[in-house]
XYZ file of C-alpha atoms in Angstrom:
434
model
C 10.444 -24.950 41.620
C 6.824 -24.777 42.412
C 4.546 -22.804 39.686
C 4.231 -18.947 40.361
C 7.607 -18.953 42.405
C 9.896 -16.393 41.497
C 13.018 -17.544 39.464
C 16.337 -16.192 40.478
C 18.071 -14.182 38.023
C 21.819 -13.875 37.831
C 24.277 -12.393 35.530
C 28.155 -12.802 34.897
C 28.962 -9.511 32.868
C 29.181 -5.933 34.352
C 26.973 -3.085 32.928
C 30.117 -1.708 31.441
C 30.297 -4.528 28.522
C 27.098 -3.751 27.365
C 27.825 0.140 27.334
C 31.096 -0.760 25.656
C 29.749 -2.808 22.865
C 26.883 -0.028 22.513
C 29.334 2.619 22.225
C 31.611 0.563 19.532
C 28.532 0.089 17.435
C 27.325 3.632 17.521
C 28.685 4.247 14.030
C 27.007 1.362 12.569
C 23.725 2.255 14.325
C 23.899 5.720 12.640
C 24.850 4.252 9.328
C 22.030 1.963 9.367
C 19.505 4.964 9.914
C 20.885 7.126 7.072
C 21.180 4.427 4.553
C 18.504 2.085 5.266
C 15.449 4.333 6.604
C 12.854 1.656 5.347
C 9.844 2.333 2.982
C 8.311 5.714 2.793
C 5.061 4.784 3.582
C 3.724 6.590 0.756
C 1.657 5.950 -2.118
C 3.331 4.375 -5.102
C 1.780 4.520 -8.366
C 1.099 1.319 -10.252
C 2.465 2.703 -13.526
C 3.847 5.587 -15.206
C 2.874 6.770 -18.678
C 5.346 8.303 -21.123
C 4.209 11.188 -23.221
C 6.579 12.793 -25.619
C 7.017 16.715 -24.592
C 5.747 18.145 -28.316
C 2.582 15.661 -27.654
C 1.582 16.423 -24.207
C -1.530 18.712 -23.944
C -4.145 19.894 -21.446
C -6.527 16.940 -22.118
C -3.868 14.113 -22.287
C -4.827 12.352 -19.243
C -8.549 12.830 -20.033
C -7.824 11.641 -23.714
C -6.061 8.409 -22.510
C -8.844 7.507 -20.173
C -11.404 8.127 -23.195
C -9.523 5.931 -25.420
C -8.902 3.251 -22.905
C -12.847 3.250 -22.284
C -13.363 3.287 -26.035
C -11.104 0.151 -26.407
C -13.210 -1.816 -24.020
C -16.344 -0.676 -25.325
C -15.340 -1.948 -28.717
C -13.210 -4.992 -27.740
C -14.666 -6.205 -24.418
C -18.125 -4.490 -24.047
C -19.157 -6.494 -20.910
C -17.570 -8.171 -17.819
C -17.981 -11.586 -19.048
C -15.971 -11.017 -22.621
C -13.274 -8.935 -20.629
C -12.782 -11.970 -18.291
C -12.753 -14.538 -21.050
C -10.020 -12.790 -22.953
C -7.762 -12.326 -19.841
C -8.659 -15.680 -18.209
C -10.197 -14.009 -15.140
C -11.993 -16.344 -12.592
C -15.682 -15.935 -12.795
C -16.223 -14.247 -9.208
C -13.542 -11.758 -10.425
C -15.136 -10.657 -13.723
C -17.983 -8.362 -12.607
C -15.879 -6.587 -9.738
C -12.784 -6.318 -11.766
C -14.758 -4.995 -14.768
C -16.617 -2.367 -13.015
C -13.318 -1.132 -11.071
C -11.534 -0.801 -14.302
C -14.038 1.118 -15.792
C -14.701 3.335 -12.864
C -10.948 3.937 -12.705
C -10.586 4.758 -16.275
C -13.461 7.381 -15.788
C -12.015 9.233 -12.429
C -8.251 8.653 -12.354
C -7.116 7.065 -15.669
C -3.473 7.901 -15.105
C -1.392 7.346 -11.820
C 1.914 8.944 -12.883
C 2.555 10.803 -15.923
C 5.896 11.737 -17.358
C 6.484 14.447 -19.913
C 9.269 12.854 -22.092
C 12.259 14.915 -23.247
C 14.422 11.901 -24.163
C 13.934 9.015 -26.345
C 10.196 9.564 -26.568
C 10.868 13.222 -27.688
C 13.819 12.977 -29.723
C 16.148 15.604 -31.134
C 14.711 19.064 -31.545
C 15.991 22.782 -32.376
C 16.804 24.304 -29.134
C 13.951 26.963 -29.385
C 11.452 24.216 -29.916
C 12.496 21.988 -26.681
C 12.637 25.267 -24.918
C 8.822 26.237 -25.539
C 7.961 22.544 -25.081
C 9.650 22.584 -21.598
C 7.639 25.773 -20.592
C 4.524 24.688 -22.049
C 5.010 21.673 -19.838
C 5.407 23.491 -16.740
C 2.318 25.671 -17.273
C 0.199 22.843 -18.074
C 1.296 20.869 -15.085
C 0.720 23.790 -12.869
C -2.699 24.347 -14.243
C -3.847 20.711 -13.967
C -2.628 20.755 -10.150
C -4.755 23.959 -9.763
C -7.805 22.752 -11.460
C -7.534 19.170 -9.683
C -7.192 17.506 -12.880
C -3.595 16.346 -12.600
C -2.362 12.814 -11.943
C -1.435 12.248 -8.249
C 2.430 12.320 -9.815
C 3.707 14.100 -12.625
C 6.934 15.618 -13.853
C 9.326 15.215 -16.856
C 12.091 12.737 -18.029
C 14.991 14.980 -19.240
C 17.968 14.101 -21.249
C 20.800 12.180 -19.715
C 23.789 12.995 -18.057
C 26.158 12.241 -20.972
C 28.277 14.788 -22.796
C 26.556 15.274 -26.059
C 23.191 16.092 -24.409
C 24.126 17.086 -20.968
C 23.591 20.799 -21.491
C 20.243 20.177 -23.159
C 18.980 18.136 -20.394
C 20.203 20.735 -17.834
C 18.482 23.453 -19.540
C 14.969 21.803 -19.941
C 15.120 20.900 -16.166
C 15.792 24.570 -15.406
C 13.080 25.801 -17.854
C 10.618 23.182 -16.283
C 11.265 23.875 -12.745
C 11.534 27.625 -13.092
C 8.054 27.700 -14.787
C 6.645 25.620 -11.834
C 8.087 28.079 -9.626
C 6.789 30.912 -11.408
C 3.322 29.414 -11.691
C 3.089 28.940 -7.934
C 5.556 26.300 -6.597
C 6.395 22.967 -7.007
C 3.486 20.623 -6.858
C 3.419 17.791 -4.180
C 3.554 14.935 -6.575
C 6.301 16.431 -8.665
C 8.675 13.241 -9.919
C 11.680 13.834 -12.057
C 13.362 10.942 -14.083
C 16.967 10.715 -15.017
C 17.654 8.381 -17.864
C 20.625 6.426 -18.876
C 22.717 6.586 -15.883
C 25.687 4.615 -16.026
C 28.090 5.869 -13.243
C 27.583 6.846 -9.685
C 29.084 10.415 -10.675
C 26.174 11.256 -12.901
C 23.834 10.816 -10.106
C 25.918 13.090 -7.785
C 26.008 15.450 -10.642
C 22.292 15.723 -10.571
C 22.176 16.183 -6.764
C 24.415 19.062 -7.088
C 21.970 20.442 -9.940
C 19.206 20.313 -7.692
C 20.968 21.684 -5.024
C 21.711 24.796 -7.029
C 18.235 25.059 -7.876
C 17.021 24.810 -4.273
C 19.278 27.321 -3.190
C 18.543 29.832 -6.063
C 14.559 29.586 -4.831
C 15.464 29.497 -1.212
C 13.726 26.051 -1.054
C 14.037 23.571 1.648
C 17.444 21.545 0.781
C 16.460 18.134 -0.178
C 13.075 19.145 -1.648
C 13.411 17.822 -5.047
C 13.781 13.998 -5.710
C 14.200 11.919 -8.641
C 14.058 8.586 -9.915
C 17.005 6.833 -11.776
C 16.582 4.934 -14.899
C 18.555 1.566 -15.366
C 19.134 1.141 -18.855
C 22.716 -0.014 -19.111
C 24.737 -3.025 -18.377
C 27.378 -0.725 -16.511
C 24.423 0.453 -14.038
C 24.157 -2.962 -12.867
C 27.647 -4.187 -12.596
C 30.745 -1.930 -12.672
C 34.240 -2.816 -13.959
C 35.239 -3.699 -10.486
C 32.463 -6.456 -10.150
C 30.556 -4.441 -7.645
C 26.913 -3.673 -8.267
C 27.024 0.111 -9.353
C 23.174 0.623 -8.627
C 23.969 0.268 -5.164
C 26.317 3.128 -5.375
C 24.049 4.933 -7.098
C 21.451 4.973 -4.419
C 24.127 6.257 -1.906
C 25.362 9.073 -4.263
C 21.894 10.405 -4.591
C 22.379 11.662 -1.066
C 18.600 10.578 0.171
C 16.831 12.224 -3.101
C 16.538 8.819 -5.148
C 12.766 8.010 -4.893
C 12.933 5.126 -7.528
C 14.810 2.784 -9.976
C 13.175 2.301 -12.958
C 14.089 -0.379 -15.512
C 14.525 0.067 -19.020
C 13.495 -2.700 -20.819
C 14.706 -2.315 -24.450
C 17.652 0.006 -23.989
C 18.989 -2.639 -21.367
C 18.094 -5.700 -23.408
C 19.809 -4.101 -26.321
C 22.800 -3.556 -24.266
C 23.167 -6.830 -23.697
C 22.725 -8.003 -27.362
C 19.363 -9.464 -26.801
C 17.686 -9.729 -30.123
C 14.511 -7.389 -30.840
C 12.056 -10.603 -31.007
C 13.013 -11.583 -27.487
C 13.452 -7.915 -25.716
C 10.776 -8.147 -22.918
C 10.341 -7.868 -19.234
C 10.481 -11.333 -18.642
C 13.807 -12.315 -20.197
C 16.402 -13.779 -18.088
C 18.410 -10.696 -18.576
C 15.662 -8.336 -17.240
C 15.072 -10.814 -14.236
C 18.735 -10.639 -13.549
C 18.927 -6.813 -13.456
C 15.626 -6.400 -11.567
C 16.599 -8.637 -8.776
C 19.931 -6.661 -8.572
C 18.016 -3.416 -8.345
C 15.550 -4.659 -5.761
C 18.249 -5.923 -3.351
C 20.170 -2.804 -3.739
C 17.195 -0.909 -3.060
C 15.783 -2.765 0.123
C 15.396 -0.924 3.133
C 16.624 2.309 1.663
C 13.212 4.092 0.908
C 14.060 3.525 -3.083
C 11.129 1.839 -5.080
C 11.615 -0.482 -8.030
C 9.626 -0.045 -11.307
C 9.567 -2.783 -13.991
C 9.634 -1.513 -17.520
C 7.162 -1.856 -20.278
C 5.927 -4.014 -23.509
C 5.964 -2.520 -26.758
C 3.090 -5.066 -28.293
C 0.322 -2.945 -28.730
C -3.515 -3.601 -28.376
C -4.277 -2.412 -31.800
C -6.064 -3.537 -34.670
C -8.915 -6.623 -34.805
C -10.377 -7.878 -31.750
C -8.480 -11.110 -31.691
C -5.217 -9.192 -32.023
C -6.295 -6.765 -29.310
C -7.087 -9.725 -26.986
C -3.333 -11.380 -27.636
C -1.511 -8.100 -26.575
C -4.228 -7.472 -23.599
C -3.419 -11.405 -22.319
C 0.272 -10.580 -22.846
C 0.309 -7.268 -20.748
C -2.012 -8.736 -18.154
C 0.318 -11.585 -17.694
C 3.494 -9.610 -17.771
C 2.007 -7.335 -15.136
C 0.728 -10.163 -12.762
C 4.431 -11.856 -13.088
C 5.889 -8.167 -12.150
C 3.126 -8.218 -8.896
C 4.097 -11.620 -7.720
C 7.853 -10.585 -7.768
C 7.237 -7.419 -5.724
C 7.601 -5.080 -8.633
C 4.225 -2.906 -7.979
C 5.072 -0.464 -10.662
C 5.619 -0.767 -14.212
C 5.323 1.545 -17.705
C 2.374 1.746 -19.712
C 3.196 3.015 -23.257
C -0.314 3.369 -25.084
C -3.874 4.312 -23.914
C -5.073 0.610 -24.680
C -2.524 -0.912 -21.968
C -4.353 1.044 -19.147
C -7.550 -1.499 -19.182
C -5.092 -4.564 -18.612
C -2.763 -2.529 -16.202
C -5.805 -1.798 -13.835
C -7.180 -5.517 -14.458
C -4.397 -7.129 -13.407
C -3.539 -4.814 -10.619
C -7.145 -5.141 -9.262
C -7.484 -9.249 -9.767
C -4.149 -9.309 -8.034
C -5.468 -7.396 -4.895
C -8.971 -8.638 -4.837
C -7.531 -12.526 -5.257
C -5.608 -12.097 -2.001
C -7.896 -9.989 -0.182
C -9.645 -12.127 2.236
C -6.568 -14.292 2.858
C -4.341 -11.157 3.721
C -7.006 -9.236 5.839
C -7.755 -12.726 7.919
C -4.049 -13.266 8.232
C -3.492 -9.793 9.588
C -6.717 -9.874 11.710
C -5.334 -13.193 13.401
C -2.188 -11.780 13.935
C -3.468 -8.695 15.589
C -5.959 -10.484 17.837
C -3.532 -13.336 18.700
C -6.170 -16.025 17.517
C -3.914 -18.148 15.668
C -4.607 -19.976 12.559
C -2.729 -22.285 10.167
C 0.084 -19.751 9.637
C 2.496 -18.600 12.434
C 3.248 -15.225 11.234
C 5.701 -12.642 12.528
C 5.706 -9.041 12.715
C 7.876 -8.756 9.581
C 5.000 -10.737 7.832
C 2.277 -8.540 9.321
C 4.123 -5.627 7.732
C 3.953 -7.201 4.412
C 0.254 -7.922 4.845
C -0.642 -4.234 5.750
C 1.584 -3.162 3.167
C -0.318 -5.283 0.739
C -3.671 -3.707 1.830
C -2.572 -0.376 1.516
C -1.481 -0.816 -1.951
C -4.676 -2.342 -2.746
C -6.695 0.710 -1.044
C -4.441 3.148 -2.784
C -4.898 1.982 -6.225
C -8.792 1.513 -5.845
C -8.689 -2.145 -5.907
C -9.820 -2.314 -2.248
C -12.291 -0.212 -0.302
C -11.605 0.727 3.405
C -15.079 -0.512 4.476
C -14.294 -3.933 3.297
C -10.766 -4.106 4.900
C -12.176 -2.682 8.170
C -14.884 -5.413 8.133
C -12.380 -8.374 7.926
C -9.433 -6.800 9.770
C -11.180 -4.330 12.249
C -8.322 -1.908 11.638
C -8.517 1.509 10.455
C -6.022 3.006 7.905
C -4.127 4.389 10.614
C -3.789 0.928 12.031
C -2.654 -0.339 8.957
C 0.143 2.443 8.079
C 1.486 1.432 11.789
C 1.726 -2.116 11.117
C 3.395 -1.408 7.658
C 5.937 1.034 8.557
C 7.318 -0.020 11.982
C 10.274 1.978 13.411
C 13.626 0.537 12.930
C 14.469 -2.133 15.227
C 10.629 -2.409 16.129
C 9.961 -5.649 14.156
C 8.070 -6.594 17.544
C 5.249 -4.423 16.890
C 2.891 -5.485 19.361
C -0.463 -7.099 18.448
C -3.541 -5.904 20.333
């Protein structure tokens, strides 16, 4: 057949066959839409900072930033010293150091949790009542003044019998205080710790439903994170993945799965000296969490290190190198969030995050530009890879590692363009290149 001649198209199946198959798969289609809506395409903080409820104050965020800056001034006063301590490449030394300082000056904490669980400990009921009310007032005031972290909330006590009523009351006081002060802030985040059974997640859902109904809020307005700190949260007695059932039990309210390094390690009998986020037991738990959460819109967060950057400079640098390395390791494994337990962890949190995105920026932006413009290259990328490349650039923009001007220079894309590639509709992984 000559070039340009029209091909003869023939089929053997009646149209009814396709219709019958579509009808038979309609329940599956609906289930996929409900259970796997995809990433919410919103900002994910790079860390969560926990501050005990009796310590949290109006100046906590600024105080953490100032303490982190003071640590830099004392132990890494210039870019070269900071880079040498962490093993940063020469070309990254100045931009990373400058961006870390700017971040600590303008947005030292991205996500703050006022802690009423382990970090707070047991207190008389009257004291915890007052601390929960104060937390609500301070969070509301910070949001009104523009001094709040992008995300803020509380970690309540868990749903286990000995502390259940206390946790529910603290949550009620906190949320009620926010409502009386003007309403729930957009960046509100709640954390439910030590979850072992999916039924405890269901109980949290019923609790939030009752609060929403009492205040005539839109159903589903309040979401929460599930903290994974026990072996039972990973593997149930029947051998199934409990965490997958927890996500479904949340009925669309789960926003994150947070790994609790030390409680989980202790639960498995790991000795104190070896309790760390890079222990094989931790890797196994987080891998299960990651697979269970994939496609559901629930994000996974790594845990923390308890090695604090305090003492003489050599000791601070050792602790910084450890924290930097653990953070980089987590990022490479697609755990884009972690916990920071001390103000002096902030410099290395941001150094690791900024270095990660700046190191890979040119390659990622170039690959995306070639995909969009169909100009080829030495890698054949597919729509799923374009999604990952766009997500990488957006995360870099959100945390301050990258600027939109430099991204646009290489890709020719706006932020809206990037968001389109990063969050295609279900079944539309063939997002067309321009």
